[in-house]
Short mmCIF file of C-alpha atoms and ligand atoms in Angstrom, two decimals:
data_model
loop_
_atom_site.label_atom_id
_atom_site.label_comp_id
_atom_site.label_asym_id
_atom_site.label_seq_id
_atom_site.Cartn_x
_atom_site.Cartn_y
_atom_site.Cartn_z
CA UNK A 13 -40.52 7.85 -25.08
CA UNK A 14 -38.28 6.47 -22.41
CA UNK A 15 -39.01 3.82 -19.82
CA UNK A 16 -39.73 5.32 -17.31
CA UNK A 17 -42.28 8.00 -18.93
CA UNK A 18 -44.69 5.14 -20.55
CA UNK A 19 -46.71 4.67 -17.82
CA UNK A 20 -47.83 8.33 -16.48
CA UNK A 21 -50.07 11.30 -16.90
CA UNK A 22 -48.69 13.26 -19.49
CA UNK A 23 -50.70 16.08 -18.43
CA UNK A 24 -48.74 19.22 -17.54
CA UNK A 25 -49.69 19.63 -13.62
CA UNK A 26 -47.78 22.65 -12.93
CA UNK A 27 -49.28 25.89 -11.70
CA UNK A 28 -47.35 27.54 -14.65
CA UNK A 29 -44.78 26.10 -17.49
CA UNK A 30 -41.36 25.26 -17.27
CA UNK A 31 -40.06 27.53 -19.08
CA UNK A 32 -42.21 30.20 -16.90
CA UNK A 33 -40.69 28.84 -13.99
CA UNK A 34 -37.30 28.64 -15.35
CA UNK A 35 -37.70 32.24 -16.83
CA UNK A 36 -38.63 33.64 -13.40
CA UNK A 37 -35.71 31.18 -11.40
CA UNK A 38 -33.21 32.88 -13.76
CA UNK A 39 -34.53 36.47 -13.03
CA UNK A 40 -34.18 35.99 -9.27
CA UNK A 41 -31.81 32.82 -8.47
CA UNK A 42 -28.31 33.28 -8.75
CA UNK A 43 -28.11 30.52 -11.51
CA UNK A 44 -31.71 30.36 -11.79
CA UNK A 45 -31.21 27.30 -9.12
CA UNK A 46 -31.30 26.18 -5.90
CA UNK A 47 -27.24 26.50 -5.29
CA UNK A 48 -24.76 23.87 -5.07
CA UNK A 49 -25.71 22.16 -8.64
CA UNK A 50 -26.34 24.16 -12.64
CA UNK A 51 -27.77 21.48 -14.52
CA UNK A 52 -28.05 21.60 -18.37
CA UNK A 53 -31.07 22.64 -19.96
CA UNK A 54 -32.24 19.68 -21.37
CA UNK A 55 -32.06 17.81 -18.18
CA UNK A 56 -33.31 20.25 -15.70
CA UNK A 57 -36.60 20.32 -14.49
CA UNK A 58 -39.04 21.82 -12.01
CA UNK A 59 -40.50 19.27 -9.05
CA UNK A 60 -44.27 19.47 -9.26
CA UNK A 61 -44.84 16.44 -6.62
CA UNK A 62 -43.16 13.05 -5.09
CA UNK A 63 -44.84 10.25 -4.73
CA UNK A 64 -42.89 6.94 -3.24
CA UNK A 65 -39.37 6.58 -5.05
CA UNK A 66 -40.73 9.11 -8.20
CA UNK A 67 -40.57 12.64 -8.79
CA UNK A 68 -43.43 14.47 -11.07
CA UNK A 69 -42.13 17.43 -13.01
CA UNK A 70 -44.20 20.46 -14.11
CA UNK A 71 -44.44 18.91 -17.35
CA UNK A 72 -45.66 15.43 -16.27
CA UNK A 73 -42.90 13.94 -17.05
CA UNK A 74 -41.71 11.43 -14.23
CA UNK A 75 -38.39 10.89 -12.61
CA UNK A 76 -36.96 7.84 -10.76
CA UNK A 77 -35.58 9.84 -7.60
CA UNK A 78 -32.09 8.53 -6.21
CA UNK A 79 -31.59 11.82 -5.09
CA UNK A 80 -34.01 11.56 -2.60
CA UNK A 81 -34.10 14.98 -0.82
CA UNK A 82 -30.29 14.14 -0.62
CA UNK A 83 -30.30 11.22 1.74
CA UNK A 84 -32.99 12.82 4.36
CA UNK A 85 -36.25 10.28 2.45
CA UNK A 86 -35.24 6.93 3.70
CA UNK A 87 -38.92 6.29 3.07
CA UNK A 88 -39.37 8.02 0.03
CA UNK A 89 -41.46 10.91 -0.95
CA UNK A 90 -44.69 11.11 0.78
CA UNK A 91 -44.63 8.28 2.91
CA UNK A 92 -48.20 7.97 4.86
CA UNK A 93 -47.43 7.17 8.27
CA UNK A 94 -45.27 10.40 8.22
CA UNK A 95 -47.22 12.50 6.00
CA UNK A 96 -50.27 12.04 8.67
CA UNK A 97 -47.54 12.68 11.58
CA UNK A 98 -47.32 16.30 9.63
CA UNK A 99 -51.10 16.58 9.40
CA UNK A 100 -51.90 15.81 12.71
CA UNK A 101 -48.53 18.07 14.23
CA UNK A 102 -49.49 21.37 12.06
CA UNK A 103 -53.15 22.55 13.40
CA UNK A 104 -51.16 22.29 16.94
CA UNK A 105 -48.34 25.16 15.33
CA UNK A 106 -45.98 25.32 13.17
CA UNK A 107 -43.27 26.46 15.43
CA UNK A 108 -42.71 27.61 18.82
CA UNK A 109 -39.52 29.00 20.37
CA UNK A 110 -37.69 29.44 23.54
CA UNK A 111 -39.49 26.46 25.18
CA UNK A 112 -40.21 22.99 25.35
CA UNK A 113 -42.61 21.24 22.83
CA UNK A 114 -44.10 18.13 23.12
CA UNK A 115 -42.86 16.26 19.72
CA UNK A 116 -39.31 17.55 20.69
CA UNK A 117 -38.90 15.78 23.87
CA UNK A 118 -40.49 12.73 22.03
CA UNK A 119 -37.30 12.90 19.46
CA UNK A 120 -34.98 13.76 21.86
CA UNK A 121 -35.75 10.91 24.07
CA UNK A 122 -36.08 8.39 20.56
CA UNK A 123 -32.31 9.24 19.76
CA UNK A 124 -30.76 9.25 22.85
CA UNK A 125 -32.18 5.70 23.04
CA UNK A 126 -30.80 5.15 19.55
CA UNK A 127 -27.43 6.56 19.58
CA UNK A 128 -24.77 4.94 21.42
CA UNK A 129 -22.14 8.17 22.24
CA UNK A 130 -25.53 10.28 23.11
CA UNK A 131 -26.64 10.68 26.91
CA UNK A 132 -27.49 14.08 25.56
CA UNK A 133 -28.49 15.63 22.30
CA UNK A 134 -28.72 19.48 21.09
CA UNK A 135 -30.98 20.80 18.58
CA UNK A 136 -29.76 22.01 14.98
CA UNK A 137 -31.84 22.69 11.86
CA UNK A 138 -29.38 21.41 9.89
CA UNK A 139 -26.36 18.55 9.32
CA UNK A 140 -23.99 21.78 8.82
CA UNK A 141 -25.06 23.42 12.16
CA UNK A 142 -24.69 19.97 13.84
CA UNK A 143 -21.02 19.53 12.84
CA UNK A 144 -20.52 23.16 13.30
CA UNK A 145 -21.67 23.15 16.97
CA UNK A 146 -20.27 20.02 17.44
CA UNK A 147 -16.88 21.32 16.84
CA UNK A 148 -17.52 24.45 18.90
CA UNK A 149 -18.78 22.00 21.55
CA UNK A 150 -15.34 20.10 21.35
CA UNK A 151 -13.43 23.05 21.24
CA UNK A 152 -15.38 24.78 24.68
CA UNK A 153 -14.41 21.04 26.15
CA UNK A 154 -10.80 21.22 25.54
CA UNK A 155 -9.91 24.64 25.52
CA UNK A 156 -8.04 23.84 22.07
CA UNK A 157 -8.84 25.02 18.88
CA UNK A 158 -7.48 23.42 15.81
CA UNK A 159 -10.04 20.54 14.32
CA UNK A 160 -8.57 17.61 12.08
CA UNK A 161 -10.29 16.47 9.02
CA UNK A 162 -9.92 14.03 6.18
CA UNK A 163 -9.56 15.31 2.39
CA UNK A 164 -12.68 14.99 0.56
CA UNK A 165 -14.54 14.81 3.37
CA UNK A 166 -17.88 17.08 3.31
CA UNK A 167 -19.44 18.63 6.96
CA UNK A 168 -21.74 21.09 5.53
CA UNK A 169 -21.81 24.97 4.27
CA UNK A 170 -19.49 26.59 7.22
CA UNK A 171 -15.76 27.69 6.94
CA UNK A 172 -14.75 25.25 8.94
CA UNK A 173 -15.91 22.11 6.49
CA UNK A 174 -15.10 23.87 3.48
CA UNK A 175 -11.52 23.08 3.70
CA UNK A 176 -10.16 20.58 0.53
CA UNK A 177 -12.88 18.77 -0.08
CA UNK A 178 -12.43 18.67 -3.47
CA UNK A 179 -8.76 20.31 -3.55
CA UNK A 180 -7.35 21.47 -6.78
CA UNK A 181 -3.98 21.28 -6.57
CA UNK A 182 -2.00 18.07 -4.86
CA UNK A 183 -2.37 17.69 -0.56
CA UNK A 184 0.62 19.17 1.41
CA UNK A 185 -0.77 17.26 4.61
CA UNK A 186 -1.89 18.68 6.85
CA UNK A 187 -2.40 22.20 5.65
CA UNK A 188 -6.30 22.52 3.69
CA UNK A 189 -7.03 24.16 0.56
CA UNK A 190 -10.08 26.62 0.80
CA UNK A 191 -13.02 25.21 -1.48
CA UNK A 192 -14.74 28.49 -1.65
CA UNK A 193 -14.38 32.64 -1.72
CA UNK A 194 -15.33 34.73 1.11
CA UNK A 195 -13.88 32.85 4.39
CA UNK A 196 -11.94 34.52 6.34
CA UNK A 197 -7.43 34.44 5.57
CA UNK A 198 -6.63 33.09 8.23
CA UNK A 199 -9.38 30.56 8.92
CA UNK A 200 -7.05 27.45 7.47
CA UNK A 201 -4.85 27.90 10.68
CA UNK A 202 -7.30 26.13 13.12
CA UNK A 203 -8.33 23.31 10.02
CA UNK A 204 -5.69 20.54 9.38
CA UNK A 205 -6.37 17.33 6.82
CA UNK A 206 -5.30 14.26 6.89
CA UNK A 207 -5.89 11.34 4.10
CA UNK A 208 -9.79 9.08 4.75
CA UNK A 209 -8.59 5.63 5.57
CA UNK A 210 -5.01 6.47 6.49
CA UNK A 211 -3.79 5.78 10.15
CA UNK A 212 -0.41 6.31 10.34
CA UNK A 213 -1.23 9.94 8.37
CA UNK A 214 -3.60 10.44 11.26
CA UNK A 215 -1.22 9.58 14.28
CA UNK A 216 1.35 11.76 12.91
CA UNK A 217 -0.48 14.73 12.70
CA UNK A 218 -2.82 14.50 16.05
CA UNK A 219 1.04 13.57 18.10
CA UNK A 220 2.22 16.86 16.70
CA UNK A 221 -0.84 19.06 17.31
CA UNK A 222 -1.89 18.04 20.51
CA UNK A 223 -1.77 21.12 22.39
CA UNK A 224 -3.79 22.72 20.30
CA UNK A 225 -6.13 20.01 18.73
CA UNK A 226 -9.69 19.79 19.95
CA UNK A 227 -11.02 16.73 17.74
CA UNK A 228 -10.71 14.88 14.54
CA UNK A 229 -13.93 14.66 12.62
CA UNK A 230 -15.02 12.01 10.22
CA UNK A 231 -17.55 10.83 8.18
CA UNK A 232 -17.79 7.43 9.01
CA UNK A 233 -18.18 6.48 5.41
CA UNK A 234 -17.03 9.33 3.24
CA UNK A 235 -18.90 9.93 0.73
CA UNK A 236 -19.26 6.36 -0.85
CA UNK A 237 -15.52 5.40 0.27
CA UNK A 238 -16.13 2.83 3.24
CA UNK A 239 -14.29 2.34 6.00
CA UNK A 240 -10.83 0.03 5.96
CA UNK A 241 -11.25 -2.87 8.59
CA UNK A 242 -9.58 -1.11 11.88
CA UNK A 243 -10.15 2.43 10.94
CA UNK A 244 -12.40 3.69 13.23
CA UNK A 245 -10.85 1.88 15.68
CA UNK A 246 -7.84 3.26 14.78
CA UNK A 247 -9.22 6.74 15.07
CA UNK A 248 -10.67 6.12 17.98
CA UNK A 249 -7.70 4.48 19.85
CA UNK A 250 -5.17 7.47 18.40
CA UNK A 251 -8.13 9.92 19.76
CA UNK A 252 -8.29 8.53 22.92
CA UNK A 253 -4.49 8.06 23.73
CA UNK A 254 -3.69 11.95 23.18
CA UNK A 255 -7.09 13.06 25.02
CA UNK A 256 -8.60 14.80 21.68
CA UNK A 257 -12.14 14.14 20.61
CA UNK A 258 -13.80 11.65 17.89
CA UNK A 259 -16.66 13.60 15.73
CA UNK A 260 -18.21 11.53 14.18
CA UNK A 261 -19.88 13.23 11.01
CA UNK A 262 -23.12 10.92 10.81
CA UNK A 263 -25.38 13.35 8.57
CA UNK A 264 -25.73 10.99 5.96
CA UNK A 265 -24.75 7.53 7.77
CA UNK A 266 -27.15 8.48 10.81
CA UNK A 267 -29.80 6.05 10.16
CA UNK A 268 -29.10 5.24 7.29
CA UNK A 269 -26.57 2.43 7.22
CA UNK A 270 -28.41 1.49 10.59
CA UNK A 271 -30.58 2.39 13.43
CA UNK A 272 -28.85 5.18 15.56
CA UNK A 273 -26.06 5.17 12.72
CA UNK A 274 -22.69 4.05 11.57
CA UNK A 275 -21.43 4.22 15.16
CA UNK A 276 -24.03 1.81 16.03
CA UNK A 277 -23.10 -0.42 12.59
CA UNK A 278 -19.77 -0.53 13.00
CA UNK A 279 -19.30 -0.63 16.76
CA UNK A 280 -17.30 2.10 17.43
CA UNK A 281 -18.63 4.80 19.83
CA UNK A 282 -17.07 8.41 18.64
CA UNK A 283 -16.91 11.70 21.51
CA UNK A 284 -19.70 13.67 19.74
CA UNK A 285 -21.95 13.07 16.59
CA UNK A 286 -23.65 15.28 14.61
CA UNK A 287 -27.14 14.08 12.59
CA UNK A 288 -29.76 15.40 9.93
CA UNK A 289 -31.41 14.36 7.00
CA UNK A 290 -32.98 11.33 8.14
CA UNK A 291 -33.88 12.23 11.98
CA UNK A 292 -36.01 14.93 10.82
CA UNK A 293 -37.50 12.86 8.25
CA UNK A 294 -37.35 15.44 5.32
CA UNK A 295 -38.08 18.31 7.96
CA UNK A 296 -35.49 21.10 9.56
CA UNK A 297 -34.06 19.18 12.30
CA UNK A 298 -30.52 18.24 13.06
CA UNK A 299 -28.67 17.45 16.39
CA UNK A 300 -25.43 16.75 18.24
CA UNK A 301 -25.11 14.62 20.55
CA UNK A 302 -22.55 12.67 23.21
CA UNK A 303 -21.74 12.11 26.81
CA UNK A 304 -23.61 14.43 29.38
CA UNK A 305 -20.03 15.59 30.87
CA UNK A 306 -19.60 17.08 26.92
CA UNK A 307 -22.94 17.80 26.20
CA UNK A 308 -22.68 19.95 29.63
CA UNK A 309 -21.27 22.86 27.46
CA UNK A 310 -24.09 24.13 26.04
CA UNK A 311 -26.24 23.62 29.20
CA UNK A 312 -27.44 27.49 29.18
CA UNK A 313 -27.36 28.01 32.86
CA UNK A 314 -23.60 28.33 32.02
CA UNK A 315 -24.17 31.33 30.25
CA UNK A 316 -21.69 33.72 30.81
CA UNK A 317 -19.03 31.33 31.64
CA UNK A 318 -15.77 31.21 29.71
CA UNK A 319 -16.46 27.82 28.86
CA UNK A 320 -19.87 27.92 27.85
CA UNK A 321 -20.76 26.61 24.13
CA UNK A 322 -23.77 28.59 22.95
CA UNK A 323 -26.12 26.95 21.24
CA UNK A 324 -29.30 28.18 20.24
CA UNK A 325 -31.18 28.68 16.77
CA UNK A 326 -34.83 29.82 15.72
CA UNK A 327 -36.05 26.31 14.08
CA UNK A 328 -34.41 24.13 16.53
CA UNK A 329 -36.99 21.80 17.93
CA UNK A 330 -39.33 22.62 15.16
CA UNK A 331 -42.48 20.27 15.92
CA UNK A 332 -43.02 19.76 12.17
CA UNK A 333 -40.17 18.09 11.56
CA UNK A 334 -40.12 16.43 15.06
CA UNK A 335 -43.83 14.76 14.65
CA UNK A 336 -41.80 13.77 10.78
CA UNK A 337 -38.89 12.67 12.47
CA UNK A 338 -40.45 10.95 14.93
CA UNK A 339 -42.84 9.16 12.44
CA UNK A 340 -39.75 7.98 10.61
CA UNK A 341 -37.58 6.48 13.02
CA UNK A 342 -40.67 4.54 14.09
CA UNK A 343 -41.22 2.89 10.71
CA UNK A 344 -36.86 2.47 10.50
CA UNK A 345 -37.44 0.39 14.11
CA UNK A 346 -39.45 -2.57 11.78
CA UNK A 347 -37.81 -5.38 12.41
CA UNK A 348 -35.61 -6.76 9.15
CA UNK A 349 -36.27 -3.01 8.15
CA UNK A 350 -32.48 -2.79 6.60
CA UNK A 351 -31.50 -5.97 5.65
CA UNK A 352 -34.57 -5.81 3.38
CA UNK A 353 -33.19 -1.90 2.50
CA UNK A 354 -29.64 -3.02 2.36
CA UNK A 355 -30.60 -6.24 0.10
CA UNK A 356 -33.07 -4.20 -2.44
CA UNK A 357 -30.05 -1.66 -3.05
CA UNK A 358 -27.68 -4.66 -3.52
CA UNK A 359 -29.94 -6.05 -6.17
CA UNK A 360 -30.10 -2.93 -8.28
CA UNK A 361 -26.02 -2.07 -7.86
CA UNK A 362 -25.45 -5.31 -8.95
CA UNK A 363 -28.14 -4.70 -11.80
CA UNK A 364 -26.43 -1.83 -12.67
CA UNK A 365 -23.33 -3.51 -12.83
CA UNK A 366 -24.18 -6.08 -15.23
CA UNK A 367 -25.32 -3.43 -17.86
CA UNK A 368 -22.12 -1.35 -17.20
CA UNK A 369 -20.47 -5.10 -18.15
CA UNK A 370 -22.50 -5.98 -21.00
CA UNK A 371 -22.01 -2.80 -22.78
CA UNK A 372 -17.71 -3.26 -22.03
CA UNK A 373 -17.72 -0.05 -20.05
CA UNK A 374 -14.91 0.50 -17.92
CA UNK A 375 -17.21 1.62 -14.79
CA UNK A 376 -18.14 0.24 -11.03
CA UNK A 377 -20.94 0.83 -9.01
CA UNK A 378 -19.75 1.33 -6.34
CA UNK A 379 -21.05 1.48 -2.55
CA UNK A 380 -22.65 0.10 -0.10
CA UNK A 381 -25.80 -0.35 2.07
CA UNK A 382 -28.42 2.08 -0.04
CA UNK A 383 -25.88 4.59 -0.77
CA UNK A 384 -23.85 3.96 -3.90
CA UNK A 385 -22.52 5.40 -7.26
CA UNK A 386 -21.85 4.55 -10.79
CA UNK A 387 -17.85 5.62 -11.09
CA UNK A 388 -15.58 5.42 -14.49
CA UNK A 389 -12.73 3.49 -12.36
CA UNK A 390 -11.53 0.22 -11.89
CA UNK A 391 -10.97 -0.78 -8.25
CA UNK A 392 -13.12 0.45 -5.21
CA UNK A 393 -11.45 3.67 -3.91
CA UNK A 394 -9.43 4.36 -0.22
CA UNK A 395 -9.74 7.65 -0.51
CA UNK A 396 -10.08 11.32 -2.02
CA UNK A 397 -6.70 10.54 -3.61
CA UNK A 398 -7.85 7.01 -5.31
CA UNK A 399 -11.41 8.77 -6.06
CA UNK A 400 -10.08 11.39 -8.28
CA UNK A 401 -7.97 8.78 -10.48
CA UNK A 402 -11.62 8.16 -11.71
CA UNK A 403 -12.62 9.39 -15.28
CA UNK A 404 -14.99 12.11 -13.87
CA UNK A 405 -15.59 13.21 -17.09
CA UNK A 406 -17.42 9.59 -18.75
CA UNK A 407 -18.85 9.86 -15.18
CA UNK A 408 -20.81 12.63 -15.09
CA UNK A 409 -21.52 12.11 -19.22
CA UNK A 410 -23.15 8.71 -18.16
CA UNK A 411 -25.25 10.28 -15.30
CA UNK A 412 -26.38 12.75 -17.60
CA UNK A 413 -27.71 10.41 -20.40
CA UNK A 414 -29.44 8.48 -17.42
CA UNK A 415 -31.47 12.02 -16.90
CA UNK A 416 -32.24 12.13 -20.77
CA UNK A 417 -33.63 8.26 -19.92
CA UNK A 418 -35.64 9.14 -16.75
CA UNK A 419 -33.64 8.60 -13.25
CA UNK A 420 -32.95 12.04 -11.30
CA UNK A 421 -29.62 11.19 -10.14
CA UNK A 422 -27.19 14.53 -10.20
CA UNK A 423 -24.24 14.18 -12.57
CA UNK A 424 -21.16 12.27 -10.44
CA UNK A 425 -23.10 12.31 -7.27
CA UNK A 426 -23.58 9.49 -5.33
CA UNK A 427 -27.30 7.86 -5.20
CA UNK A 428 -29.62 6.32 -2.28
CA UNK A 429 -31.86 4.09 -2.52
CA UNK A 430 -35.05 4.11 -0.08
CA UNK A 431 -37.47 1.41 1.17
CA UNK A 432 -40.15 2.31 -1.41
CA UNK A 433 -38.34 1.98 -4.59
CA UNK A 434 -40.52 -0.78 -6.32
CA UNK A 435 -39.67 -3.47 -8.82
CA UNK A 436 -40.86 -1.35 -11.57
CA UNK A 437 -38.45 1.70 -10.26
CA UNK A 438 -35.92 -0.90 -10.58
CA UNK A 439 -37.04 -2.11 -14.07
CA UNK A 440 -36.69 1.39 -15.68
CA UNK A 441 -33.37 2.39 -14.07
CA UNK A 442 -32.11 -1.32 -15.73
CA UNK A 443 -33.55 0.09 -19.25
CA UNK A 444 -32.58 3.96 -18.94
CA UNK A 445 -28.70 2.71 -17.93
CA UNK A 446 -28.75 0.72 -21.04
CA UNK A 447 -29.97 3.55 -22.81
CA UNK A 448 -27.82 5.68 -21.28
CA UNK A 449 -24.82 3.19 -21.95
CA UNK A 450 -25.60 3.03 -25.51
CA UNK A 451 -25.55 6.48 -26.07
CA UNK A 452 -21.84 6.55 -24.52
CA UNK A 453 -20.57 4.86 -27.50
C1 PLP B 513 -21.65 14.22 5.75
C2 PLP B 513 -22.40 15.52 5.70
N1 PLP B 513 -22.28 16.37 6.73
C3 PLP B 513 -22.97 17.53 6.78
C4 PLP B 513 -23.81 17.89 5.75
C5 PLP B 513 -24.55 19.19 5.81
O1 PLP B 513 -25.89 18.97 6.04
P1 PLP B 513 -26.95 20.09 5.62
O2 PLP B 513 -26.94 20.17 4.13
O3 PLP B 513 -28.24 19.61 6.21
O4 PLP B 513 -26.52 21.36 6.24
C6 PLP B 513 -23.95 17.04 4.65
C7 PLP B 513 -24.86 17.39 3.54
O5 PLP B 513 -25.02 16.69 2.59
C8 PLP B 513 -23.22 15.84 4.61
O6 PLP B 513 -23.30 15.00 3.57
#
């Protein structure tokens, strides 16, 4: 039995087996999954429930979620003060369109407070639609069209993101390599790269595209590479010298690394930002937001006007995930609320390392704040470039024997931790990397 199974029901909770469910996924899934991941079989499970930092499969068997809905459950699964927020929203509606609800004017108002580049935010259901309307917003602004952004960076599901972020063949900056089938030919014309962390790349390539460059978007931390001293600055000083916009991409940063987000952590103030995840508190809301002058783009009583940025989608402003939003950024507002996050994740990375050293493996955890990874490599990466030196392979083989020992953590995917991971969660993830470590050998 492995750690962290010992102390649960072992009863099988599920409505049907998992072998039902997985017969049926496979009938009607392409993959029999949810996209974007195809685990192997004898890791993959159904979620029956979450409960704090733990998932219950349809077999009983519990999971120690790093996961975590993908960065959106700072607070974990099923946290009270937001699971009542749901309760008490839902007899009200579940949706409403077209006009003003009362939990979306709450939000609105919480993040304009909480975002330093925001006078104005813009509903999205999701991080992808933020970044996308962001850059549609920048592009209505400046009447240009190409958009600058950084190799192995990662703005969501739309063409214009899925340009090398994880590139094949060697960068020939500033020209992108498609990461999927079915965009249009010509698409990579308006999408240039440049290397994460690199300045001089940058300057180079926004002096020589100008005319024609809208904005430069960037996660503020990519991925789990963090920032170089002076790069956002950078960014935002070459940005601001050849009058083209700063996105920042805070989907995952947006509080996360801090209240109102990695603009507000770092102290550098970007054009636009885009948010999810988090602000909607495991619900469907996203937004953009900046400046009112910006933000005046997708004011709809400029419909019809060449310059007008349409905005406008069937979720946005849902009041389920507002009243969950809303609910969240309230308990993030604690005082001491991330230097106690920031300081639990710290403990178990460093945890983490120690195994990874007492077993001799050549691997780093790697991160910072509650977002980090276990990586085969020897020196903290500055970008996509120093990332892929990394032995993926031992990577992903280690992540996967952590599954066999209990932790849902996807296979060379970066991890967060939330506020409600417990001593005990941090107990079993010691014992199921040691497992997992041993069975490298
Ligand atoms: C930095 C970043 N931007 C955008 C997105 C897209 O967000 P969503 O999956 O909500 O569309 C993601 C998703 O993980 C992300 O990590």
């Amino acid at each position: 039995m492995t750690p962290a199974e010992t102390a649960i029901d072992q009863t099988a909770p599920g409505a049907m087996s998992h072998d039902e469910y997985y017969a049926i996924a496979e009938a009607v899934l392409p993959g029999g999954g949810l996209g974007g991941y195809s685990l192997p079989e004898d890791v993959r499970f159904v979620i029956h429930k979450g409960e704090a930092g733990r998932l219950q499969d349809v077999r009983g068997k519990w999971h120690i979620d790093y996961v975590g809905g993908a960065g959106a459950l700072i607070l974990g699964h099923a946290f009270p003060s937001v699971v009542e927020a749901v309760r008490d929203a839902a007899p009200d509606g579940l949706h409403f369109f077209g006009t003003l609800n009362e939990r979306a004017v709450q939000l609105a108002k919480e993040l304009v407070e909480a975002i330093p580049c925001a006078e104005k935010i813009a509903y999205t259901t999701t991080g992808s639609e933020a970044t996308f309307y962001a850059m549609r917003i920048a592009r209505a602004f400046t009447g240009r069209s190409k958009i600058l952004k950084c190799e192995g960076g990662y703005h969501g599901n739309h063409d214009y993101s899925n340009f090398s972020v994880s590139p094949r063949a060697a960068s020939n900056f500033p020209a992108g390599q498609p990461d999927t089938a079915g965009m249009p030919a010509n698409m990579g014309e308006n999408v240039l790269i440049s290397p994460y962390n690199d300045l001089d790349a940058v300057r180079q390539i926004v002096k020589a595209n100008k005319d024609d460059l809208a904005a430069v978007i960037v996660e503020p931390a990519q991925r789990i590479i963090f920032p170089k001293d002076g790069y956002l600055e950078g960014l935002r000083d070459i940005c601001t010298e050849n009058g083209v916009l700063l996105i920042f991409d805070e989907v995952v940063t947006g509080f996360r690394l801090g209240y109102g987000g990695a603009q507000a952590y770092f102290g550098v103030t970007p054009d636009l930002a885009s948010y999810g995840k988090i602000v909607g508190g495991g619900g469907p809301v996203g937004c953009v937001g900046g400046p009112a002058e910006i933000m005046e783009q997708c004011n709809p009583v400029n419909r019809g006007k060449a310059n007008y940025a349409y905005i406008n989608g069937t979720l946005h402003g849902n009041p389920i995930g507002c009243a969950a939003g809303l609910a969240t950024l309230e308990e993030l507002r604690t005082p001491g609320f991330y230097d106690r996050l920031h300081g639990r994740a710290a403990e178990i990375q460093s945890r983490c390392q120690e195994v990874l050293d007492a077993h001799k493996l050549p691997a780093m955890a790697i991160g910072r704040g509650s977002l980090w990874q276990i990586v085969f490599m020897d020196k903290e990466p500055e970008n996509f470039g120093d990332f892929i030196q990394a032995d993926m392979a031992s990577t992903r083989e280690l992540d996967l024997h952590q599954m066999r020992n209990g932790l849902y953590v996807l296979p060379a995917v970066r991890r967060f931790v939330s506020s409600v991971h417990s001593d005990q969660d941090f107990e079993d993830t010691v014992k199921a990397l040691d497992a997992a470590c041993s069975a490298m050998k």
